[in-house]
Coordinates of C-alpha atoms in Angstrom, one line a residue:
M1 CA -27.0 -8.2 -15.4
R2 CA -30.3 -9.3 -13.8
A3 CA -29.1 -13.0 -13.7
A4 CA -26.0 -11.9 -11.7
R5 CA -28.3 -9.9 -9.3
L6 CA -30.6 -12.9 -8.8
I7 CA -27.7 -15.1 -8.0
K8 CA -26.4 -12.6 -5.5
M9 CA -29.8 -12.3 -3.9
V10 CA -30.0 -16.1 -3.4
L11 CA -26.5 -16.1 -1.9
L12 CA -27.4 -13.2 0.5
L13 CA -30.5 -15.1 1.7
Q14 CA -28.5 -18.3 2.0
S15 CA -25.9 -16.6 4.2
R16 CA -28.4 -15.1 6.6
P17 CA -31.6 -16.3 8.4
A18 CA -33.7 -13.5 6.8
M19 CA -33.3 -10.0 5.2
T20 CA -35.7 -7.1 4.9
A21 CA -36.5 -5.6 1.5
A22 CA -34.6 -2.5 2.5
E23 CA -31.5 -4.5 3.4
L24 CA -31.6 -6.4 0.1
A25 CA -32.1 -3.2 -1.8
R26 CA -29.1 -1.7 -0.2
E27 CA -26.9 -4.7 -0.8
L28 CA -28.1 -5.1 -4.4
E29 CA -28.1 -1.4 -5.1
V30 CA -31.7 -1.4 -6.5
S31 CA -35.1 -0.3 -5.3
E32 CA -37.3 -2.2 -3.0
R33 CA -39.8 -2.6 -5.8
T34 CA -37.0 -4.4 -7.8
V35 CA -36.3 -6.6 -4.9
T36 CA -40.0 -7.6 -4.8
R37 CA -40.0 -8.4 -8.6
D38 CA -36.7 -10.4 -8.3
A39 CA -38.1 -12.4 -5.3
Q40 CA -41.1 -13.3 -7.5
A41 CA -38.9 -14.3 -10.4
L42 CA -36.9 -16.6 -8.1
S43 CA -40.0 -18.2 -6.7
E44 CA -41.3 -18.8 -10.2
A45 CA -38.0 -20.4 -11.1
G46 CA -38.3 -22.9 -8.2
V47 CA -36.2 -21.2 -5.6
P48 CA -38.2 -21.3 -2.3
V49 CA -38.1 -17.6 -1.4
Y50 CA -40.6 -16.9 1.3
A51 CA -41.9 -13.3 2.0
E52 CA -43.1 -12.5 5.5
R53 CA -45.2 -9.3 5.7
G54 CA -45.4 -6.8 8.5
R55 CA -42.9 -4.6 10.3
A56 CA -40.7 -7.5 11.3
G57 CA -41.1 -9.2 7.9
G58 CA -38.7 -9.8 5.1
Y59 CA -37.4 -12.5 2.8
R60 CA -35.9 -15.9 3.7
L61 CA -35.2 -19.3 2.1
I62 CA -37.3 -22.2 3.4
G63 CA -36.8 -25.9 3.5
G64 CA -33.0 -25.7 4.0
Y65 CA -32.5 -24.7 0.4
R66 CA -28.8 -24.6 -0.7
T67 CA -27.6 -23.4 -4.0
R68 CA -24.7 -24.9 -5.8
L69 CA -23.7 -21.6 -7.3
T70 CA -21.0 -21.0 -4.8
G71 CA -18.0 -21.8 -6.9
L72 CA -15.4 -19.1 -7.1
A73 CA -14.4 -17.7 -10.5
R74 CA -10.6 -17.3 -10.9
G75 CA -10.7 -13.5 -10.6
E76 CA -12.8 -13.8 -7.4
A77 CA -10.5 -16.4 -5.9
E78 CA -7.5 -14.2 -6.6
A79 CA -9.2 -11.1 -5.2
L80 CA -10.2 -13.0 -2.1
F81 CA -6.5 -13.4 -1.1
L82 CA -6.2 -9.6 -1.2
S83 CA -9.3 -9.0 0.9
G84 CA -7.2 -7.9 3.9
V85 CA -6.2 -4.8 1.9
P86 CA -9.5 -3.2 1.1
G87 CA -8.1 0.2 0.0
A88 CA -5.7 -1.6 -2.5
L89 CA -8.6 -3.7 -3.9
R90 CA -10.7 -0.6 -4.4
E91 CA -7.9 1.3 -6.2
M92 CA -7.2 -1.6 -8.5
G93 CA -10.9 -2.0 -9.4
L94 CA -11.2 -5.4 -7.7
E95 CA -13.6 -4.5 -4.9
D96 CA -16.7 -6.1 -6.6
A97 CA -14.8 -9.3 -7.3
A98 CA -13.7 -9.6 -3.7
S99 CA -17.2 -8.8 -2.5
A100 CA -18.7 -11.6 -4.6
A101 CA -16.0 -14.0 -3.5
R102 CA -16.6 -13.2 0.2
L103 CA -20.3 -13.6 -0.3
K104 CA -19.9 -17.0 -1.9
V105 CA -17.6 -18.2 0.8
S106 CA -20.0 -17.0 3.4
A107 CA -22.8 -18.8 1.8
A108 CA -20.9 -22.1 1.8
L109 CA -20.0 -21.9 5.5
L110 CA -21.9 -23.4 8.3
P111 CA -24.4 -21.1 9.9
S112 CA -22.3 -20.8 13.1
L113 CA -19.4 -19.5 11.0
R114 CA -21.1 -17.0 8.7
D115 CA -20.2 -14.0 10.8
A116 CA -16.5 -14.8 10.6
S117 CA -15.8 -12.1 7.9
R118 CA -17.5 -9.4 10.0
T119 CA -15.8 -10.4 13.2
A120 CA -12.4 -10.5 11.6
A121 CA -13.0 -7.1 9.9
Q122 CA -13.8 -5.6 13.3
R123 CA -10.6 -6.8 14.8
F124 CA -7.9 -6.3 12.1
H125 CA -7.5 -3.5 9.5
L126 CA -4.5 -2.6 7.4
D127 CA -3.9 1.1 6.7
A128 CA -1.0 1.3 4.2
P129 CA -0.2 5.0 3.6
N130 CA 2.1 7.0 5.8
W131 CA 0.6 9.5 8.3
F132 CA -0.1 13.1 7.1
R133 CA -0.3 12.3 3.4
D134 CA -3.2 11.8 1.0
P135 CA -1.7 9.5 -1.7
G136 CA -4.6 9.6 -4.1
T137 CA -5.3 6.8 -6.6
P138 CA -3.3 6.9 -9.9
E139 CA -5.7 7.2 -12.8
L140 CA -4.1 4.4 -14.8
L141 CA -3.8 1.9 -11.9
P142 CA -6.9 -0.2 -12.8
A143 CA -5.7 -0.6 -16.4
V144 CA -2.3 -1.7 -15.2
A145 CA -3.8 -4.0 -12.7
D146 CA -6.0 -5.7 -15.4
A147 CA -2.9 -6.3 -17.5
V148 CA -1.0 -7.7 -14.5
W149 CA -3.9 -10.2 -13.8
D150 CA -4.2 -11.2 -17.5
D151 CA -0.4 -11.4 -18.3
R152 CA -0.9 -9.0 -21.2
R153 CA 1.9 -6.9 -22.6
I154 CA 1.5 -3.1 -22.4
T155 CA 2.9 -0.1 -24.2
A156 CA 3.5 2.6 -21.6
R157 CA 4.5 6.3 -21.8
Y158 CA 6.6 7.0 -18.7
R159 CA 7.5 10.5 -17.4
R160 CA 11.2 10.8 -16.7
G161 CA 11.9 14.3 -15.4
E162 CA 10.8 16.7 -18.1
D163 CA 10.8 14.0 -20.8
E164 CA 8.6 11.0 -21.7
V165 CA 9.8 7.7 -22.8
V166 CA 7.9 4.8 -24.4
R167 CA 8.4 1.3 -23.1
E168 CA 7.2 -2.1 -24.2
L169 CA 6.6 -4.0 -20.9
E170 CA 5.5 -7.3 -19.5
P171 CA 3.8 -6.3 -16.2
Y172 CA 4.6 -8.9 -13.6
G173 CA 3.4 -7.4 -10.4
L174 CA 2.2 -4.4 -8.4
V175 CA 3.6 -3.2 -5.1
L176 CA 2.0 -0.7 -2.7
K177 CA 4.7 0.9 -0.6
A178 CA 3.8 3.6 1.9
G179 CA 0.8 4.7 -0.1
V180 CA 2.6 4.7 -3.5
W181 CA 2.0 2.2 -6.2
Y182 CA 4.8 0.6 -8.2
L183 CA 4.8 -1.7 -11.2
C184 CA 7.5 -4.4 -11.4
A185 CA 7.8 -5.2 -15.1
K186 CA 10.1 -6.9 -17.6
A187 CA 11.4 -4.6 -20.2
A188 CA 11.4 -5.7 -23.9
R189 CA 15.2 -5.0 -24.0
A190 CA 17.2 -6.2 -21.0
A191 CA 19.2 -3.6 -19.3
E192 CA 22.6 -4.1 -17.6
E193 CA 21.0 -4.4 -14.2
G194 CA 18.7 -7.1 -15.5
P195 CA 15.4 -7.3 -17.5
F196 CA 13.1 -6.4 -14.6
R197 CA 12.5 -2.7 -13.6
V198 CA 10.3 -0.7 -11.3
Y199 CA 8.0 2.1 -12.4
R200 CA 5.9 4.5 -10.3
I201 CA 2.3 4.2 -11.5
D202 CA 1.7 7.9 -10.9
R203 CA 4.4 8.7 -13.4
L204 CA 2.7 6.8 -16.2
A205 CA 1.3 9.2 -18.8
A206 CA -0.5 6.5 -20.8
V207 CA -1.0 2.8 -20.9
E208 CA -2.2 0.6 -23.8
A209 CA -2.7 -3.1 -23.2
G210 CA -2.5 -5.3 -26.3
E211 CA -4.2 -8.7 -26.9
E212 CA -0.9 -10.6 -26.8
R213 CA -0.1 -12.4 -23.6
F214 CA 3.4 -13.2 -22.3
E215 CA 4.7 -16.3 -20.6
R216 CA 5.7 -15.5 -17.0
D217 CA 9.2 -16.4 -15.8
G218 CA 8.5 -19.2 -13.3
D219 CA 11.6 -18.2 -11.3
F220 CA 10.3 -14.6 -10.7
D221 CA 9.5 -14.0 -7.0
L222 CA 7.8 -10.7 -6.5
P223 CA 8.4 -10.3 -2.7
A224 CA 12.1 -11.3 -3.0
F225 CA 12.6 -9.0 -6.1
W226 CA 11.0 -6.0 -4.3
T227 CA 13.1 -6.6 -1.1
E228 CA 16.3 -6.7 -3.2
R229 CA 15.5 -3.7 -5.4
A230 CA 14.3 -1.6 -2.4
E231 CA 17.6 -2.2 -0.6
Q232 CA 19.5 -1.4 -3.8
F233 CA 17.6 1.9 -4.1
A234 CA 18.2 2.8 -0.5
R235 CA 21.9 2.3 -0.9
S236 CA 22.1 4.1 -4.3
I237 CA 20.8 7.4 -2.8
L238 CA 23.1 7.3 0.2
R239 CA 26.1 8.9 -1.5
V240 CA 27.5 11.1 1.3
E241 CA 29.2 9.9 4.5
V242 CA 29.2 11.8 7.8
V243 CA 31.1 10.9 10.9
V244 CA 29.3 11.3 14.2
R245 CA 29.6 10.5 17.9
L246 CA 26.6 9.1 19.6
S247 CA 25.7 8.8 23.2
P248 CA 24.1 5.5 24.3
E249 CA 20.7 7.1 23.9
G250 CA 21.7 8.6 20.5
A251 CA 22.8 5.1 19.3
R252 CA 19.5 3.7 20.4
R253 CA 17.4 6.3 18.6
L254 CA 19.6 6.5 15.4
K255 CA 17.4 4.0 13.5
H256 CA 14.4 6.2 14.1
V257 CA 15.9 9.3 12.3
V258 CA 17.9 7.8 9.4
D259 CA 17.6 4.8 7.2
A260 CA 17.3 1.8 9.6
L261 CA 19.5 -0.5 7.6
S262 CA 22.3 2.1 7.3
A263 CA 22.0 2.8 11.1
R264 CA 22.3 -0.9 11.9
E265 CA 25.3 -1.5 9.7
A266 CA 27.1 1.7 10.9
L267 CA 26.7 0.7 14.5
Q268 CA 27.8 -2.9 13.8
S269 CA 31.0 -1.7 12.2
A270 CA 31.8 1.0 14.8
E271 CA 34.7 0.7 17.3
A272 CA 34.2 0.1 21.0
P273 CA 32.6 3.0 22.9
D274 CA 34.8 5.5 24.7
A275 CA 35.1 6.0 28.4
D276 CA 31.8 8.0 28.5
G277 CA 30.0 5.3 26.5
W278 CA 29.9 7.3 23.3
V279 CA 30.5 5.6 20.0
T280 CA 31.9 7.0 16.7
V281 CA 30.3 5.8 13.5
T282 CA 30.5 6.6 9.8
L283 CA 27.0 7.0 8.5
P284 CA 25.9 7.0 4.8
V285 CA 23.3 9.7 4.1
E286 CA 21.6 11.2 1.0
S287 CA 23.1 14.7 1.4
E288 CA 24.5 17.0 4.0
E289 CA 21.2 18.9 3.9
I290 CA 19.2 15.8 4.7
A291 CA 21.7 14.7 7.3
H292 CA 21.3 18.0 9.1
T293 CA 17.5 17.6 9.1
Q294 CA 17.6 14.0 10.3
L295 CA 20.3 14.3 12.9
R296 CA 18.7 17.3 14.5
G297 CA 16.2 14.9 15.8
L298 CA 18.8 13.5 18.2
G299 CA 19.5 16.8 19.8
A300 CA 22.4 16.7 22.2
E301 CA 22.8 13.0 21.9
V302 CA 24.9 13.4 18.7
E303 CA 28.0 15.3 17.8
V304 CA 29.0 15.8 14.1
L305 CA 32.7 15.3 13.6
A306 CA 32.8 15.5 9.7
P307 CA 32.5 16.9 7.2
E308 CA 33.5 20.2 8.6
A309 CA 30.8 22.2 6.8
L310 CA 28.1 20.1 8.5
R311 CA 29.8 20.4 11.9
A312 CA 29.9 24.2 11.4
R313 CA 26.3 24.3 10.6
F314 CA 25.4 22.4 13.8
A315 CA 27.7 24.8 15.7
R316 CA 25.9 27.8 14.4
E317 CA 22.5 26.3 15.2
A318 CA 23.8 25.5 18.7
R319 CA 24.8 29.1 19.3
R320 CA 21.4 30.3 18.2
L321 CA 19.7 27.9 20.5
A322 CA 22.0 29.0 23.4
G323 CA 21.1 32.6 22.7
M324 CA 17.4 31.7 22.7
Y325 CA 17.3 29.5 25.8
G326 CA 20.5 30.5 27.7
D327 CA 20.9 33.3 30.3
G328 CA 17.5 32.5 31.8
A329 CA 15.8 34.9 29.3
N330 CA 12.0 34.8 29.1
G331 CA 10.0 35.3 25.9
G332 CA 12.8 34.7 23.4
G333 CA 13.9 38.2 22.5
V334 CA 16.5 37.2 19.9
R335 CA 16.9 37.8 16.2
G336 CA 17.3 35.1 13.6
D337 CA 21.1 35.6 13.6
G338 CA 21.4 35.2 17.4
G339 CA 21.8 38.9 18.2
P340 CA 19.6 40.7 20.8
A341 CA 16.2 41.9 19.7
G342 CA 15.9 45.5 18.6
T343 CA 19.6 46.0 17.8

């Protein structure tokens, strides 16, 4: 523990011209008295740590001292490639490894380049979750992440509806999608759709990692697999078709209210626009209820032609809106069923 702290102290001093005791204490998460003792220990070990007293004093390395302890451990090197996703690193329990890796890289850089990590962090930041949601961190994520990094088989209890199932899995990779963590894993018994499956981490009830490691399939490509599976999932839930007419503005905005891929394919397969520029498309949706919610966002730029039940629903809503906003009435004054207030 202390040896690692002493190494970190040397790297900190190597990456900066000088640091105060308070700054070192904050970085090392110890007291200033411990910093003083550590500096003395380094000096006795032959590391030229020089202490300057006074208000502007602090610690620095003298004589151009350079340590050779800048080599990255494997875990640190892997974490460094994820350092642009700080929230994900923290949730997977890799923040310390990434911090150590960045410090070692910084110490190895020329003095003129040592502020590169700070300047980059002040210019680019990735915020993965959607707006208006607090995704939280799945409790079992760090354990799953450890197994993914080490290629160790796991036994997982997975909640499926009201039931729980037990699966023997080879965890290949983790995906963070809109603030939700997913595990891409190879099942012990191959399913019809292939041996690889996707599991939501927040639905795992328990995870036990064994000592046995598995040999990864060299042909497995995590980004390609996720893209293909995400498209399959999107298509699988779009079981209902609706027929709509869209104005030019409605056609332009369609991708913003429904699945973008479905919108693009529907517009590409549509016939030529009519004399008014409106186009008729057949659109796959998850359900009539969801289609109603989504298509309302287009307002008067869309007309539902089928199914009849959905068209009738929009017609009822249009009559209610006409009652609320028509006739120049002020202050609303209508009931929920469209009748005049007080009747």
